Structure formats: C-alpha cells, structure tokens
Amino acid sequence: GENVGLHLPTLSVQEGDNSIINCAYSNSASDYFIWYKQESGKGPQFIIDIRSNMDKRQGQRVTVLLNKTVKHLSLQIAATQPGDSAVYFCAETGSARQLTFGSGTQLTVLP
Amino acid sequence: EAQVTQNPRYLITVTGKKLTVTCSQNMNHEYMSWYRQDPGLGLRQIYYSMNVEVTDKGDVPEGYKVSRKEKRNFPLILESPSPNQTSLYFCASSYRGSYGYTFGSGTRLTVV
C-alpha cells in the first residue's frame, strides 16, 4: 500500500478482538490531539479528538486516552472489524496553524 | 456532498516542467493546507492559508508555491519539479485551522 514504509509499526489483531494503538507526542504545549485513519488510496479521515484538559473520550467503538505526564496517546478500537484495517495516525497541535503528525501504525485485522 | 477535491489523482512528469495541482473545497472553509506524505516520514505541511490572500510556509516549503485568490481554491505550484518532490500530496481544509481538517483523496506525483 501507499503507506508501507521501513519504519511503520504494525499491529495485527483477530477480528472481534480489541485493538490498542499507541502514540508518543513531542510537544508539551500541544493542547489538542486527533486520531486519523487512512485507508489505502485515500486521504486521512478524522476518527476522534481530545483536548488536553481531558484524559479520556469515547466515540462509537473507539476510545482515546491521553496521558500528559508521559506525553502518550492511545486509540482503542472495540470489536475490531475487517474494515478497520488501515494506517492510523495521531496528530497534535497547539495552534490553528500547525498540525504535526506521527509516523503512523499499520493495523491489520485477521479473519 | 462536502468534500475536498484534488486533481489530478496521478501525475508523472519530467524534471523542470512546471506543474500545478489543483485543490477545491465546497465547505466555505477559511483554512487550507498542503501536505506531502513520504514513507517513514508521515505527513509534513508544505504551505498553509488562513484566508484569501493569506498564506504561510509550513515545514517543507522549498520548491513549492501556492496562491489563494478565492476562498474555495488553493493550488499547489511546482515551478521546476525535481525527483525529490516525488511524493503523495494531500490538500486539506478546515473552518478552525488545524483543529479539524478534512483531507482530499491525494495526488500521487512522480518526477523523473
């Protein structure tokens, strides 16, 4: 796929299991964090976001956890489905101008 | 349908031949941005626009130009493309800057 790279972390999970994708962010001044999903041949698609004044936010089948002490972000996907196979990026920002992306994690859902 | 439209989807060109990648959004967004995506490097911002006639450099602006004459359009111009500009390019727009981008489907550019 277009996002396969030598340094792209990978995660394989069985269909129906829960997935946890981790991300370490760099800027302690960042106040807003986003998870994007990118399927092969498509642009990044917004999944869920969280502000720095929160440590957990839930959406439909997805949960984002934020640990500001260690600058760590995670995305949990419940009951992972084949359609969840994609590259997942975390992104951070502290201003309207600059959005900084992580390098991404390739999630593969096994039948 | 609300969307960001880029053209072309695929482009192969030769070194030095000027090209333009178009980007248009139909959501009346003020903020627009160009990113390039390379294996192992993630997405990096090339240029950014806060509104009509207001543009600013991102992290990797060298070799690129942009213009924002209308709110809906934000073309990316490569005056003299070089092979190191071979990449996957994404245009994005938002009503609140980096806090909520909608991305286009991408333009795969190959410079030989």
Short mmCIF file of C-alpha atoms in Angstrom, two decimals:
data_model
loop_
_atom_site.label_atom_id
_atom_site.label_comp_id
_atom_site.label_asym_id
_atom_site.label_seq_id
_atom_site.Cartn_x
_atom_site.Cartn_y
_atom_site.Cartn_z
CA GLY A 1 0.00 0.00 0.00
CA GLU A 2 0.97 3.66 -0.27
CA ASN A 3 1.78 3.99 3.42
CA VAL A 4 4.06 0.99 3.84
CA GLY A 5 7.46 2.11 4.96
CA LEU A 6 10.50 0.57 6.55
CA HIS A 7 9.76 2.22 9.87
CA LEU A 8 5.98 1.90 10.04
CA PRO A 9 4.93 -0.02 13.16
CA THR A 10 2.43 -2.79 12.56
CA LEU A 11 -0.30 -4.34 14.65
CA SER A 12 -2.22 -7.47 13.75
CA VAL A 13 -5.38 -8.45 15.62
CA GLN A 14 -8.04 -11.11 15.24
CA GLU A 15 -11.44 -9.98 14.05
CA GLY A 16 -13.61 -9.31 17.07
CA ASP A 17 -10.73 -8.58 19.43
CA ASN A 18 -9.94 -5.14 20.79
CA SER A 19 -7.08 -3.10 19.30
CA ILE A 20 -4.85 -0.62 21.07
CA ILE A 21 -2.69 1.73 19.04
CA ASN A 22 -0.17 3.87 20.85
CA CYS A 23 1.44 7.20 20.08
CA ALA A 24 4.06 9.29 21.81
CA TYR A 25 3.74 13.00 21.09
CA SER A 26 6.53 15.50 21.25
CA ASN A 27 5.27 18.95 22.21
CA SER A 28 4.21 19.52 25.80
CA ALA A 29 2.49 22.73 24.66
CA SER A 30 0.07 20.84 22.40
CA ASP A 31 -3.50 21.20 23.61
CA TYR A 32 -5.45 19.21 21.07
CA PHE A 33 -4.95 15.71 19.72
CA ILE A 34 -6.56 13.87 16.84
CA TRP A 35 -6.58 10.33 15.56
CA TYR A 36 -6.85 9.85 11.81
CA LYS A 37 -7.48 6.68 9.81
CA GLN A 38 -6.02 6.32 6.34
CA GLU A 39 -7.13 3.53 4.05
CA SER A 40 -5.09 2.59 1.03
CA GLY A 41 -5.53 5.10 -1.77
CA LYS A 42 -7.44 7.58 0.36
CA GLY A 43 -6.75 10.66 2.40
CA PRO A 44 -6.67 10.69 6.21
CA GLN A 45 -10.10 10.55 7.79
CA PHE A 46 -10.94 12.02 11.22
CA ILE A 47 -11.78 9.41 13.86
CA ILE A 48 -11.80 11.10 17.24
CA ASP A 49 -10.20 14.02 19.04
CA ILE A 50 -9.40 15.02 22.60
CA ARG A 51 -8.41 18.23 24.31
CA SER A 52 -5.59 18.43 26.82
CA ASN A 53 -7.99 19.13 29.68
CA MET A 54 -9.41 15.63 29.28
CA ASP A 55 -7.82 12.22 29.79
CA LYS A 56 -10.44 10.06 28.07
CA ARG A 57 -13.01 10.43 25.34
CA GLN A 58 -15.28 7.83 23.82
CA GLY A 59 -16.87 7.55 20.44
CA GLN A 60 -18.60 4.76 18.60
CA ARG A 61 -16.37 1.69 19.18
CA VAL A 62 -13.36 3.96 19.73
CA THR A 63 -11.81 5.44 22.86
CA VAL A 64 -8.89 7.83 23.07
CA LEU A 65 -6.78 8.05 26.21
CA LEU A 66 -4.39 10.89 26.94
CA ASN A 67 -1.58 10.81 29.49
CA LYS A 68 0.01 14.23 29.56
CA THR A 69 2.55 13.26 32.20
CA VAL A 70 4.34 10.92 29.83
CA LYS A 71 3.08 12.55 26.62
CA HIS A 72 1.29 9.43 25.48
CA LEU A 73 -1.85 8.97 23.46
CA SER A 74 -3.68 5.74 22.69
CA LEU A 75 -6.57 4.69 20.49
CA GLN A 76 -8.67 1.73 21.50
CA ILE A 77 -10.93 0.08 18.94
CA ALA A 78 -13.51 -2.31 20.33
CA ALA A 79 -14.55 -5.47 18.45
CA THR A 80 -12.18 -4.81 15.58
CA GLN A 81 -13.65 -5.43 12.12
CA PRO A 82 -12.02 -6.06 8.72
CA GLY A 83 -12.99 -2.53 7.70
CA ASP A 84 -10.76 -1.20 10.46
CA SER A 85 -7.64 -2.33 8.59
CA ALA A 86 -5.77 0.86 7.76
CA VAL A 87 -2.92 3.10 8.85
CA TYR A 88 -3.70 5.12 11.96
CA PHE A 89 -2.03 8.44 12.69
CA CYS A 90 -2.04 10.53 15.80
CA ALA A 91 -1.68 14.28 15.36
CA GLU A 92 -1.07 17.10 17.80
CA THR A 93 -1.50 20.84 17.68
CA GLY A 94 -1.16 23.88 19.87
CA SER A 95 -2.31 26.43 17.34
CA ALA A 96 -4.64 26.81 14.36
CA ARG A 97 -1.65 26.90 12.11
CA GLN A 98 0.38 23.79 12.72
CA LEU A 99 -0.74 20.17 12.88
CA THR A 100 2.05 17.65 13.49
CA PHE A 101 1.51 14.03 12.55
CA GLY A 102 3.09 10.91 13.94
CA SER A 103 4.55 8.34 11.55
CA GLY A 104 1.54 6.03 11.73
CA THR A 105 0.70 2.44 12.67
CA GLN A 106 -0.50 -0.17 10.18
CA LEU A 107 -3.43 -2.15 11.64
CA THR A 108 -4.25 -5.48 10.01
CA VAL A 109 -7.38 -7.37 11.03
CA LEU A 110 -7.05 -11.14 10.64
CA PRO A 111 -10.14 -13.26 9.80
CA GLU B 1 -21.50 16.30 -0.63
CA ALA B 2 -18.95 18.20 1.48
CA GLN B 3 -15.53 17.44 0.13
CA VAL B 4 -12.03 18.49 -0.82
CA THR B 5 -11.27 17.75 -4.46
CA GLN B 6 -7.77 17.41 -5.82
CA ASN B 7 -6.70 17.00 -9.42
CA PRO B 8 -5.07 15.10 -10.89
CA ARG B 9 -5.03 11.89 -8.83
CA TYR B 10 -1.90 10.66 -10.59
CA LEU B 11 0.76 12.60 -12.46
CA ILE B 12 4.06 11.61 -14.00
CA THR B 13 6.23 14.47 -15.21
CA VAL B 14 9.81 15.28 -16.13
CA THR B 15 12.32 17.31 -14.18
CA GLY B 16 11.91 21.04 -14.70
CA LYS B 17 8.47 21.03 -16.29
CA LYS B 18 6.18 23.37 -14.35
CA LEU B 19 3.01 21.82 -12.98
CA THR B 20 0.01 22.76 -10.88
CA VAL B 21 -2.03 20.52 -8.62
CA THR B 22 -5.47 21.96 -8.03
CA CYS B 23 -7.44 21.82 -4.79
CA SER B 24 -11.01 22.95 -4.26
CA GLN B 25 -13.36 22.73 -1.28
CA ASN B 26 -17.10 23.30 -1.14
CA MET B 27 -17.46 23.82 2.62
CA ASN B 28 -16.68 27.55 2.75
CA HIS B 29 -13.65 26.80 4.94
CA GLU B 30 -11.20 29.59 5.66
CA TYR B 31 -8.20 27.40 6.41
CA MET B 32 -6.50 25.31 3.74
CA SER B 33 -3.24 23.42 3.80
CA TRP B 34 -0.99 21.25 1.66
CA TYR B 35 0.83 18.19 3.00
CA ARG B 36 3.18 15.70 1.46
CA GLN B 37 3.39 12.11 2.63
CA ASP B 38 6.53 10.01 2.33
CA PRO B 39 7.24 6.52 3.72
CA GLY B 40 8.63 6.68 7.23
CA LEU B 41 8.19 10.45 7.44
CA GLY B 42 4.44 10.74 7.85
CA LEU B 43 2.61 13.85 6.69
CA ARG B 44 4.53 17.11 6.56
CA GLN B 45 3.00 20.51 5.97
CA ILE B 46 4.14 22.38 2.87
CA TYR B 47 2.05 25.55 2.93
CA TYR B 48 -0.88 26.91 4.84
CA SER B 49 -3.53 29.55 4.20
CA MET B 50 -5.72 31.23 6.79
CA ASN B 51 -7.87 33.07 4.28
CA VAL B 52 -7.91 34.65 0.84
CA GLU B 53 -4.53 36.22 0.01
CA VAL B 54 -3.05 35.00 3.33
CA THR B 55 -0.50 32.18 3.02
CA ASP B 56 2.40 30.98 5.11
CA LYS B 57 5.18 28.42 4.89
CA GLY B 58 4.94 25.07 6.59
CA ASP B 59 7.74 22.68 7.43
CA VAL B 60 8.88 21.83 3.89
CA PRO B 61 8.06 24.77 1.56
CA GLU B 62 11.20 24.69 -0.60
CA GLY B 63 10.41 24.14 -4.28
CA TYR B 64 6.70 24.89 -3.92
CA LYS B 65 4.42 27.88 -4.37
CA VAL B 66 0.77 28.40 -3.53
CA SER B 67 -1.87 31.02 -4.15
CA ARG B 68 -5.22 31.77 -2.54
CA LYS B 69 -7.14 34.12 -4.80
CA GLU B 70 -10.51 32.60 -3.96
CA LYS B 71 -11.73 31.04 -0.76
CA ARG B 72 -12.54 27.68 -2.31
CA ASN B 73 -9.30 27.11 -4.29
CA PHE B 74 -5.74 26.55 -3.12
CA PRO B 75 -3.49 25.34 -5.95
CA LEU B 76 -0.01 23.93 -5.35
CA ILE B 77 2.57 25.00 -7.93
CA LEU B 78 5.87 23.33 -8.66
CA GLU B 79 7.82 25.76 -10.85
CA SER B 80 10.68 23.37 -11.58
CA PRO B 81 9.93 19.90 -10.23
CA SER B 82 12.78 17.66 -9.16
CA PRO B 83 12.84 13.92 -8.38
CA ASN B 84 12.93 14.57 -4.62
CA GLN B 85 9.43 16.01 -4.97
CA THR B 86 8.12 12.61 -5.93
CA SER B 87 5.54 12.04 -3.23
CA LEU B 88 1.90 11.70 -2.28
CA TYR B 89 0.29 15.10 -1.81
CA PHE B 90 -2.80 15.96 0.21
CA CYS B 91 -4.83 19.12 0.35
CA ALA B 92 -6.92 19.78 3.45
CA SER B 93 -9.43 22.38 4.56
CA SER B 94 -10.95 23.39 7.88
CA TYR B 95 -13.20 26.01 9.44
CA ARG B 96 -10.98 26.10 12.52
CA GLY B 97 -7.45 25.52 11.30
CA SER B 98 -5.53 22.51 12.47
CA TYR B 99 -8.35 21.62 14.88
CA GLY B 100 -10.41 19.87 12.25
CA TYR B 101 -9.02 19.21 8.78
CA THR B 102 -10.90 17.42 6.01
CA PHE B 103 -8.48 15.85 3.57
CA GLY B 104 -8.71 15.29 -0.15
CA SER B 105 -8.04 11.90 -1.74
CA GLY B 106 -4.46 12.70 -2.67
CA THR B 107 -2.29 13.27 -5.73
CA ARG B 108 0.45 10.78 -6.49
CA LEU B 109 3.25 12.73 -8.22
CA THR B 110 6.25 11.11 -9.86
CA VAL B 111 9.06 13.29 -11.20
CA VAL B 112 11.52 11.51 -13.49
#
